[in-house]
XYZ file of N, CA and C in Angstrom:
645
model
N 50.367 88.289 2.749
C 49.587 87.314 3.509
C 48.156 87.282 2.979
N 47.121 85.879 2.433
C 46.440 86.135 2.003
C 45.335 86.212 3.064
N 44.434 86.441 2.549
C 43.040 86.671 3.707
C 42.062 85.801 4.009
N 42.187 85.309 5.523
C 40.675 84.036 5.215
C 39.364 84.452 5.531
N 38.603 84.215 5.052
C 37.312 84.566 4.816
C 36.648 83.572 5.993
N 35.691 84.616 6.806
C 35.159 83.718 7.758
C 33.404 84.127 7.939
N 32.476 83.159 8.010
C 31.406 82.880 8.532
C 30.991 83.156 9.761
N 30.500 83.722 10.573
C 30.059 84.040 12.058
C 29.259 83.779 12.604
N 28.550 82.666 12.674
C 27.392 82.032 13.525
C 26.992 82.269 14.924
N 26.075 83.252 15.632
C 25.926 83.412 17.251
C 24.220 83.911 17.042
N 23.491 83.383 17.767
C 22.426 83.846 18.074
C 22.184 85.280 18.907
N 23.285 85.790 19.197
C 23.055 86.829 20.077
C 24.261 87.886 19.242
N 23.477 88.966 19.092
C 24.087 89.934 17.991
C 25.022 90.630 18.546
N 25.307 90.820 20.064
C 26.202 91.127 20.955
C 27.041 90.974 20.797
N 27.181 89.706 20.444
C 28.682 88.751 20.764
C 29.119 88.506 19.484
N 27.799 87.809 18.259
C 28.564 88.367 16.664
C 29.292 90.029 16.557
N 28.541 90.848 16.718
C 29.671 92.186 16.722
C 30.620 92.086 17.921
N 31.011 91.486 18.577
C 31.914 91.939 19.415
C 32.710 91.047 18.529
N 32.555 89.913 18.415
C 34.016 88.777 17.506
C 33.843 89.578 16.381
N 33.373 89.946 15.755
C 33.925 90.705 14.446
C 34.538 91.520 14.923
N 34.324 92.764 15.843
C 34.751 93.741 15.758
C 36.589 93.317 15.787
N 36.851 92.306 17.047
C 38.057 91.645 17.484
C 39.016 91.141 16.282
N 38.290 90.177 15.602
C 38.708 89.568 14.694
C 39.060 90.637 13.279
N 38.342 91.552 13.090
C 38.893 92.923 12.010
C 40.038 93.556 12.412
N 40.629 93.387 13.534
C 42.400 93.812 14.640
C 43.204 92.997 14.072
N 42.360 92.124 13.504
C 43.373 91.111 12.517
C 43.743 91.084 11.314
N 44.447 91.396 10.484
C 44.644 91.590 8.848
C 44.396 91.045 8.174
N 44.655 89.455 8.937
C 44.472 88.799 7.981
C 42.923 87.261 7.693
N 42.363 88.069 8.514
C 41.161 87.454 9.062
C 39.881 88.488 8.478
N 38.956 88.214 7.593
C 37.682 88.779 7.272
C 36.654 88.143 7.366
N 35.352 88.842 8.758
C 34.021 88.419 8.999
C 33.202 88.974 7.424
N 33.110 87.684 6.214
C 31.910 88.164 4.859
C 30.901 88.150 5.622
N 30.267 87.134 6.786
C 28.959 86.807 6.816
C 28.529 85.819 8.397
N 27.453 86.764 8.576
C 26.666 86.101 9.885
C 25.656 85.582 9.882
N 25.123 84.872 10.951
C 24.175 83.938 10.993
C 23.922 83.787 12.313
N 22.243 84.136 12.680
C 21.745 84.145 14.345
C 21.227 82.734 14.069
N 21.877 81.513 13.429
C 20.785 80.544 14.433
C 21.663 79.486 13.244
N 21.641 77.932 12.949
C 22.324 77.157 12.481
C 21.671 77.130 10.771
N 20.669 77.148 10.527
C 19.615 77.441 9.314
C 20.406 78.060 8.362
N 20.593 79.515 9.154
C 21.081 80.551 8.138
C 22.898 80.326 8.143
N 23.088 79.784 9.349
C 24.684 79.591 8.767
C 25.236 78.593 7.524
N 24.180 77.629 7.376
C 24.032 76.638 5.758
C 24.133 77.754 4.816
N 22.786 78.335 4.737
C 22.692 79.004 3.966
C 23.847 80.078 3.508
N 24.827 81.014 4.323
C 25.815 81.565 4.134
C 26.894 80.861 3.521
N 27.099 79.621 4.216
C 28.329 78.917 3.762
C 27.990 78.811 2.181
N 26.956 78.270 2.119
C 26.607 77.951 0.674
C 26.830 79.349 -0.423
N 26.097 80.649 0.015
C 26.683 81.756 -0.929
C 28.365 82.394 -0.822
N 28.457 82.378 -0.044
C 30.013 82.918 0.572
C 31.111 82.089 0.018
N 31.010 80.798 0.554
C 32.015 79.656 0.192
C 32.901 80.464 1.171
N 33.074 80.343 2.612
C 34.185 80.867 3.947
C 35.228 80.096 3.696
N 36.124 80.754 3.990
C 37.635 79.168 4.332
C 36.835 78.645 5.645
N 36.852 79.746 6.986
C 36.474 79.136 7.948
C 35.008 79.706 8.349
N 34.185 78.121 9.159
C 32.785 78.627 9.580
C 32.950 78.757 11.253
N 33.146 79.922 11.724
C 32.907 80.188 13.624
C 31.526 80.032 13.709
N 30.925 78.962 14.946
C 29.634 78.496 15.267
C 29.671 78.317 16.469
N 28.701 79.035 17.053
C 28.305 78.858 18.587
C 27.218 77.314 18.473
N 28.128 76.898 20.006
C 26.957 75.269 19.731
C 25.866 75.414 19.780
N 25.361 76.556 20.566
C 23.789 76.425 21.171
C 23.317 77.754 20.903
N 22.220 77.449 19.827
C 21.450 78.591 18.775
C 20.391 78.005 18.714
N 19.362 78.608 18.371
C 17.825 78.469 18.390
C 17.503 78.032 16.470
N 16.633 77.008 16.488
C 16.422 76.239 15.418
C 17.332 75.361 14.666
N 18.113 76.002 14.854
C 19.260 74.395 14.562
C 20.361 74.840 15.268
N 21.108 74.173 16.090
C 22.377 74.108 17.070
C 23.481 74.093 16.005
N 24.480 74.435 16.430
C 26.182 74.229 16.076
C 26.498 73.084 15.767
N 25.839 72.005 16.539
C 26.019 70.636 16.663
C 25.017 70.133 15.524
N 23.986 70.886 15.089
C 23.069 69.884 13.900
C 23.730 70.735 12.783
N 23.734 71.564 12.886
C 24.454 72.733 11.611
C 25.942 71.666 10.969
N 26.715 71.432 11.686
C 28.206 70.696 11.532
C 27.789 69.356 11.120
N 26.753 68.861 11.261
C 26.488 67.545 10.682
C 25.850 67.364 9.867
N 24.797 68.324 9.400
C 24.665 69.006 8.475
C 25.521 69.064 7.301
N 26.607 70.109 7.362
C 27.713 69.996 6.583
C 28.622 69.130 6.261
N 28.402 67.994 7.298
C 29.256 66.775 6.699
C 28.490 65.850 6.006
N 27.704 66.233 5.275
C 26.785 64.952 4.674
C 27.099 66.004 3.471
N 26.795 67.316 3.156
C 26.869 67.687 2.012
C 28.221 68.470 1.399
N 28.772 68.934 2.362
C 30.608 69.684 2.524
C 31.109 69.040 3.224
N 31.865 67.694 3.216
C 32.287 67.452 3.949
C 33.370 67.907 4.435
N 34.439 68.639 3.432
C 35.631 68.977 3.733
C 35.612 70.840 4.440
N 34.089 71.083 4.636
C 34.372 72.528 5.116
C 35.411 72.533 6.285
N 35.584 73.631 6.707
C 36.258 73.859 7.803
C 35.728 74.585 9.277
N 35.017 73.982 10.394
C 34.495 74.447 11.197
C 35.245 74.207 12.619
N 34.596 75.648 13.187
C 35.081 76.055 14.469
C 33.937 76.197 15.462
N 33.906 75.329 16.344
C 32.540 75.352 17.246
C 33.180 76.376 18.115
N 32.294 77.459 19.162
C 32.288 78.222 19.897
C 31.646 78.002 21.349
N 31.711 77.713 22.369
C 30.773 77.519 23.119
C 31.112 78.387 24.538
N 30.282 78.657 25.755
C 30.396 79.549 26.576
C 31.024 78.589 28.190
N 30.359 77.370 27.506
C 30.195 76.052 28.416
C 31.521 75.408 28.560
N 32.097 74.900 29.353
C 33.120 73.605 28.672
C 32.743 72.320 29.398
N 31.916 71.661 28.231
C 31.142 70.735 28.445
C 31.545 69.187 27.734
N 31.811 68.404 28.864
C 32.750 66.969 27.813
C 31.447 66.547 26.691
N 29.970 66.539 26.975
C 29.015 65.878 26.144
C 28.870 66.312 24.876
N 29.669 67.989 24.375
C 29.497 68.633 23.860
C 30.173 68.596 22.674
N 31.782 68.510 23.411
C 33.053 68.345 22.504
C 33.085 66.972 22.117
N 32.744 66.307 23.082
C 32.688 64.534 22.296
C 31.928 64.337 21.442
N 30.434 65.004 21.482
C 30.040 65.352 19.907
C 30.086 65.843 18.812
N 30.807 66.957 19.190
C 31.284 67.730 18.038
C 32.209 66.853 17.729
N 33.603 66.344 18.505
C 34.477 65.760 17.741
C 33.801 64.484 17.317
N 32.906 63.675 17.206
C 32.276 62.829 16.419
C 31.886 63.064 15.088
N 31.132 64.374 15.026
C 30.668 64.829 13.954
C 31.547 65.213 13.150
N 33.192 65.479 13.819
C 33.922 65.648 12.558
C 34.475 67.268 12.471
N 34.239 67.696 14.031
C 34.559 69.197 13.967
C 35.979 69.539 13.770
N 36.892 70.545 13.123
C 38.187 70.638 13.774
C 38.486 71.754 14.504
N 38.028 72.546 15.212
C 38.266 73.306 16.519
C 36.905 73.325 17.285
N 37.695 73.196 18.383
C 36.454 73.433 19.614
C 37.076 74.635 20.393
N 36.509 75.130 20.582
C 37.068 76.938 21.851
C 35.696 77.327 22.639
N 36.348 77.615 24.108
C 35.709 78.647 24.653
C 35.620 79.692 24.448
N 34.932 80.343 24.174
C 34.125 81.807 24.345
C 35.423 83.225 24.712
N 35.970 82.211 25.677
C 36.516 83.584 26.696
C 37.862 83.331 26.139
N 38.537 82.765 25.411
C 39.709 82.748 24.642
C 40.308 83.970 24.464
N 41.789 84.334 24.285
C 41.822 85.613 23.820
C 41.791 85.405 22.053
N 41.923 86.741 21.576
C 42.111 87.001 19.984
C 43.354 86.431 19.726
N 44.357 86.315 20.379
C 45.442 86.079 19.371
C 45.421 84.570 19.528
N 44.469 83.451 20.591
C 44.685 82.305 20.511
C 43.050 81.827 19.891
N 41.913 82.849 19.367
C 41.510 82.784 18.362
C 41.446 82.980 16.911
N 42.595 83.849 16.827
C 42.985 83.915 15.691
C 44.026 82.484 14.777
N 44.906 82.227 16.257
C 45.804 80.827 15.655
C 44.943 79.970 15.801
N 43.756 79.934 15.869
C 43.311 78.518 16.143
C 42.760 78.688 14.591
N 41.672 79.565 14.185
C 41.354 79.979 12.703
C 42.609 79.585 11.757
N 43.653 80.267 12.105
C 44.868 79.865 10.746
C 44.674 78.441 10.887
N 45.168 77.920 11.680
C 45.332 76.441 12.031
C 44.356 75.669 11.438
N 43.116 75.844 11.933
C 41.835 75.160 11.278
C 42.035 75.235 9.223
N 42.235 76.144 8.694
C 42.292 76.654 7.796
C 43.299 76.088 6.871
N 44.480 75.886 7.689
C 45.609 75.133 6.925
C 45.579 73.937 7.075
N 44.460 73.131 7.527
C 44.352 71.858 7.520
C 44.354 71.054 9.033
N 44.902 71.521 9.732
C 45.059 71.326 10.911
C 43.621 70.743 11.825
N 43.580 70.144 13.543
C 42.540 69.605 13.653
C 43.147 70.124 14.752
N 42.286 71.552 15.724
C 42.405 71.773 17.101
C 41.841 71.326 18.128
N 42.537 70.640 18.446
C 42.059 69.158 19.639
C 42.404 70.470 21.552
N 41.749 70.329 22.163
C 41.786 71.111 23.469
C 42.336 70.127 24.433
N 43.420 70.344 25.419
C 44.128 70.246 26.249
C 43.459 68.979 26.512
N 43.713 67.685 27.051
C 43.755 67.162 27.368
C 42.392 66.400 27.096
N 42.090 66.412 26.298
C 41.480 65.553 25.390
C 41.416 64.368 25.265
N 42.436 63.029 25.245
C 42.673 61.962 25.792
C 41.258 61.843 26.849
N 41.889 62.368 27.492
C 40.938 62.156 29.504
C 39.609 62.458 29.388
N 39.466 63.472 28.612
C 38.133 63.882 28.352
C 37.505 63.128 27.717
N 37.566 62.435 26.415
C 37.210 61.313 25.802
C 36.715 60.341 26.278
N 37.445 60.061 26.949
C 37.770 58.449 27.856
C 36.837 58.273 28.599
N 36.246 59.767 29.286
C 35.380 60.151 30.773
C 33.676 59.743 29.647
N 34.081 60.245 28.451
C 32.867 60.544 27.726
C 32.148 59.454 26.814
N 33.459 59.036 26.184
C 32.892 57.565 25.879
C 31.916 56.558 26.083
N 31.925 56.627 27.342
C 31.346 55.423 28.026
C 29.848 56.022 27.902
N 29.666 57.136 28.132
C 28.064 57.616 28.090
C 27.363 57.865 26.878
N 28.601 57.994 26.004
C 27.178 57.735 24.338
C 27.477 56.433 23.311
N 26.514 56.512 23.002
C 26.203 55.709 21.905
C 27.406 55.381 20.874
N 27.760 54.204 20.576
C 28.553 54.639 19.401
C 28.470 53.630 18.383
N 28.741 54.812 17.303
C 28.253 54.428 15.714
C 29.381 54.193 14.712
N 30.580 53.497 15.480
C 31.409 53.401 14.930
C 31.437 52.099 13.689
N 31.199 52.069 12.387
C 31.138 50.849 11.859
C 32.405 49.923 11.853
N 31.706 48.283 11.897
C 32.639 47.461 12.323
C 33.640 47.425 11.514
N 34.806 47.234 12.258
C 35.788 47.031 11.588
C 37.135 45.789 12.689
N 37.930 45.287 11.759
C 38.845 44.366 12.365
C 40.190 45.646 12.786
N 40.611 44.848 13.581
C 41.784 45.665 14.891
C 42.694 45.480 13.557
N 43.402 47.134 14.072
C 44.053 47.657 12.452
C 45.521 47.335 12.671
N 45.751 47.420 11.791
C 47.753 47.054 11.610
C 48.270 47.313 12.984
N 49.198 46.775 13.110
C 49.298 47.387 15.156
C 50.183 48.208 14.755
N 49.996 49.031 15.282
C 50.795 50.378 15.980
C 52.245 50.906 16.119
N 53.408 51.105 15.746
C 54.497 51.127 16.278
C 54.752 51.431 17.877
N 55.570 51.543 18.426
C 56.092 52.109 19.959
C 55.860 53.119 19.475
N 56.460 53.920 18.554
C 56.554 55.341 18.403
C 54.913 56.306 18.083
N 54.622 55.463 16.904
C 53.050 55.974 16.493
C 52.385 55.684 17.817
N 52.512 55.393 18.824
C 51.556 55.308 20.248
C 52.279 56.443 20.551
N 53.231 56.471 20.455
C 53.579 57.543 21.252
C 53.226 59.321 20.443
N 53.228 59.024 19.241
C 52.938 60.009 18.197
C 51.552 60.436 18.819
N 50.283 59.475 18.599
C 49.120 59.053 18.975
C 48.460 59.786 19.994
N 49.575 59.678 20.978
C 49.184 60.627 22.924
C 49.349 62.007 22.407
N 50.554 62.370 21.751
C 50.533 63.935 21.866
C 49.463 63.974 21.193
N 49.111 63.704 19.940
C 48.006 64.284 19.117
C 46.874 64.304 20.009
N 46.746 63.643 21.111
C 45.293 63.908 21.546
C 45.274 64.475 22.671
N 46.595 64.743 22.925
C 47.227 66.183 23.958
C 47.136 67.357 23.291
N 46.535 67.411 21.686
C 46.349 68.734 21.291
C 47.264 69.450 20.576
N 48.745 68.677 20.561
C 49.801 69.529 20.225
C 49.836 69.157 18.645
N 50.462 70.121 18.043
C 50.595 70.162 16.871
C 51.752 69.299 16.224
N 52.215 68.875 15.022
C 53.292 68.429 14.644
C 54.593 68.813 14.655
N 54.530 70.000 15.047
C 55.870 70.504 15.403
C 56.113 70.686 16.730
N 55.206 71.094 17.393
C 55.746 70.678 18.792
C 55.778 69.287 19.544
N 54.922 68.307 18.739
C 55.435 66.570 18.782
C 56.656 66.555 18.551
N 57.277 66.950 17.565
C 58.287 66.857 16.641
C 59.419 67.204 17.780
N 59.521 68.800 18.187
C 60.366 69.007 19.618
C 60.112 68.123 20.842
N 58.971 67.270 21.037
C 58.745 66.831 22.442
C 59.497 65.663 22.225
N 59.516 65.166 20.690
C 60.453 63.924 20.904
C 61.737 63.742 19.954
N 61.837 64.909 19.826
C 63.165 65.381 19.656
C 63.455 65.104 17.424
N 62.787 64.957 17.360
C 62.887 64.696 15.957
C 62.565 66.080 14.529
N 62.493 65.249 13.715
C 61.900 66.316 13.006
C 60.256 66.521 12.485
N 60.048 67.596 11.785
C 58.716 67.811 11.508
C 58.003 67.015 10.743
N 59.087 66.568 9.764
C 58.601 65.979 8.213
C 58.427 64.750 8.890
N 58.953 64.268 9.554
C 58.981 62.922 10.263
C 57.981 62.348 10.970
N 57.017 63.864 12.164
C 55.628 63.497 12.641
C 55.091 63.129 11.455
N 55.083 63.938 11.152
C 53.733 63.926 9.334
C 54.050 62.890 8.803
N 54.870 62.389 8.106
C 54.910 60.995 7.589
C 54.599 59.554 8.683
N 54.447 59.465 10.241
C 53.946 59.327 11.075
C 52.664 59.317 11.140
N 52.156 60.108 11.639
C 50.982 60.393 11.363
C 50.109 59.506 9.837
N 50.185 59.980 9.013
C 50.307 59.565 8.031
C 49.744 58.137 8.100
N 50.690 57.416 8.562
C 50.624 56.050 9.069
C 50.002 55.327 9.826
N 49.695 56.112 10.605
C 48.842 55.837 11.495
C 47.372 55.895 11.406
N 47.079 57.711 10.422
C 45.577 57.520 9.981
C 45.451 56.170 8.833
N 46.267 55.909 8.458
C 46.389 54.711 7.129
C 46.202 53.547 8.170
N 46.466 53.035 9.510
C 46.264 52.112 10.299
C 45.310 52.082 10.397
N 44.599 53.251 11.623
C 43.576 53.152 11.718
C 42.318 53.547 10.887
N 42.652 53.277 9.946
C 41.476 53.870 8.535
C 40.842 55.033 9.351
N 41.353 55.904 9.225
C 40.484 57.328 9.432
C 40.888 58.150 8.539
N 40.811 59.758 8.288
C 40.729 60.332 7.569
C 41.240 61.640 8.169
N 41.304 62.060 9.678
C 41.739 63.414 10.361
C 42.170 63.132 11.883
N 43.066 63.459 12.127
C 43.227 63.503 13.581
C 42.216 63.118 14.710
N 41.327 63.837 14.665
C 40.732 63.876 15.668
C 39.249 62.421 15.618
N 39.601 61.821 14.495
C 38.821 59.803 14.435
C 39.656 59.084 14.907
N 41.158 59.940 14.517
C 42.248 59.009 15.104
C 42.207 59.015 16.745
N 42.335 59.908 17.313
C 41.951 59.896 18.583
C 40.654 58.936 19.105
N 39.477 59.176 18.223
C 38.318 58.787 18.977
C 38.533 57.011 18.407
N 39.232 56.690 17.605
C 38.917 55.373 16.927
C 40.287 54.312 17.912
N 41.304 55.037 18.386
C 42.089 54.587 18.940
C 42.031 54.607 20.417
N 40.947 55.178 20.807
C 40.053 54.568 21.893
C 39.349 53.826 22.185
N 38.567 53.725 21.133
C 37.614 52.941 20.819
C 38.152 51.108 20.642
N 39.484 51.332 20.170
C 39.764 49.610 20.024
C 41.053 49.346 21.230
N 40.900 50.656 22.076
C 41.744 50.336 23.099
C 43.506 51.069 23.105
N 43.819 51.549 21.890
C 45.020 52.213 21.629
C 45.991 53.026 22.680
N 44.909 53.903 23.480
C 45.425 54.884 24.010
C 44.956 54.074 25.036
């Protein structure tokens, strides 16, 4: 099993050694490098090169939230995991704007921080429970910078239906069991759907298929 290399972003040195200490119970998970504030977590990513970056949202001189947007102007394809203590819709609707792919509470255990890391890592986009609703609630209160575009190829019955789980959070294989099919089958799905709605990751697909009314 190979080893992913991870980044540790927390302003409070407490809680960076306590997730390391947690995350070293893991074999296949290695903390190279920390960072008390969003500044220095650039700076790490940049010498380290992490598979994955763990970032608390709210750090002193640059946030989780400017740090991640940050990285999408110059890495876009890093791989980040926001952390927060809060579970706050203004928070995650920004992060998932900016392009995050995991959002987690704080109080998570290790073994459903650890799958969320593989997950993030293998490409994956960890969308939190009910997400849909949360969106929807959140939408309406920010700004959005979505550039114009014309209403995209319509949709199948099925890709709507593909569409809900994904923003129920579930993965392609448990889509795959919820509607009885196979795996290869979400994914080529999927597929189709980010190709509809011109996006690029799960979680635009969610916010963009709100946005023109989808979900």
């Amino acid at each position: 099993m190979s080893t992913l290399r991870l980044v540790l972003a927390d302003d409070h040195a407490l809680v960076r050694q306590g997730l390391r200490s947690l995350l070293e119970l893991t074999p296949d998970l290695r903390v190279v490098g920390e960072a008390a504030d969003g500044e220095e977590a650039l700076r790490k990513v940049a010498e380290l090169n992490p598979d994955v970056v763990l970032m608390d949202v709210r750090m002193p001189r640059m946030t989780g939230l400017e740090a991640l947007r940050a990285l999408r102007r110059t890495d876009p394809d890093r791989r980040v995991v926001l952390l927060t203590t809060f579970d706050e819709d203004a928070a995650l609707i920004e992060a998932l704007r900016a392009g995050v792919q995991g959002f987690l509470l704080k109080d998570v255990s290790l073994e459903e921080l650890a799958e969320a890391i593989r997950r993030v890592a293998s490409g994956q986009t960890l969308l939190p429970p009910g997400i849909a609703e949360r969106v929807a609630r959140g939408m309406a209160e920010l700004p959005r910078d979505f550039p114009h575009a014309d209403l995209p190829e319509g949709l199948t019955r099925r890709e709507v239906e593909v569409l809900r789980l994904i923003a129920r959070g579930m993965s392609n294989r448990e889509i795959a069991d919820a509607l009885g099919t196979a795996e290869g089958t979400v994914k080529n799905q999927t597929s189709s759907i980010l190709s509809k709605l011109g996006v690029r990751d799960r979680t635009r697909a969610v916010l963009r298929a709100m946005e023109l009314g989808c979900l």
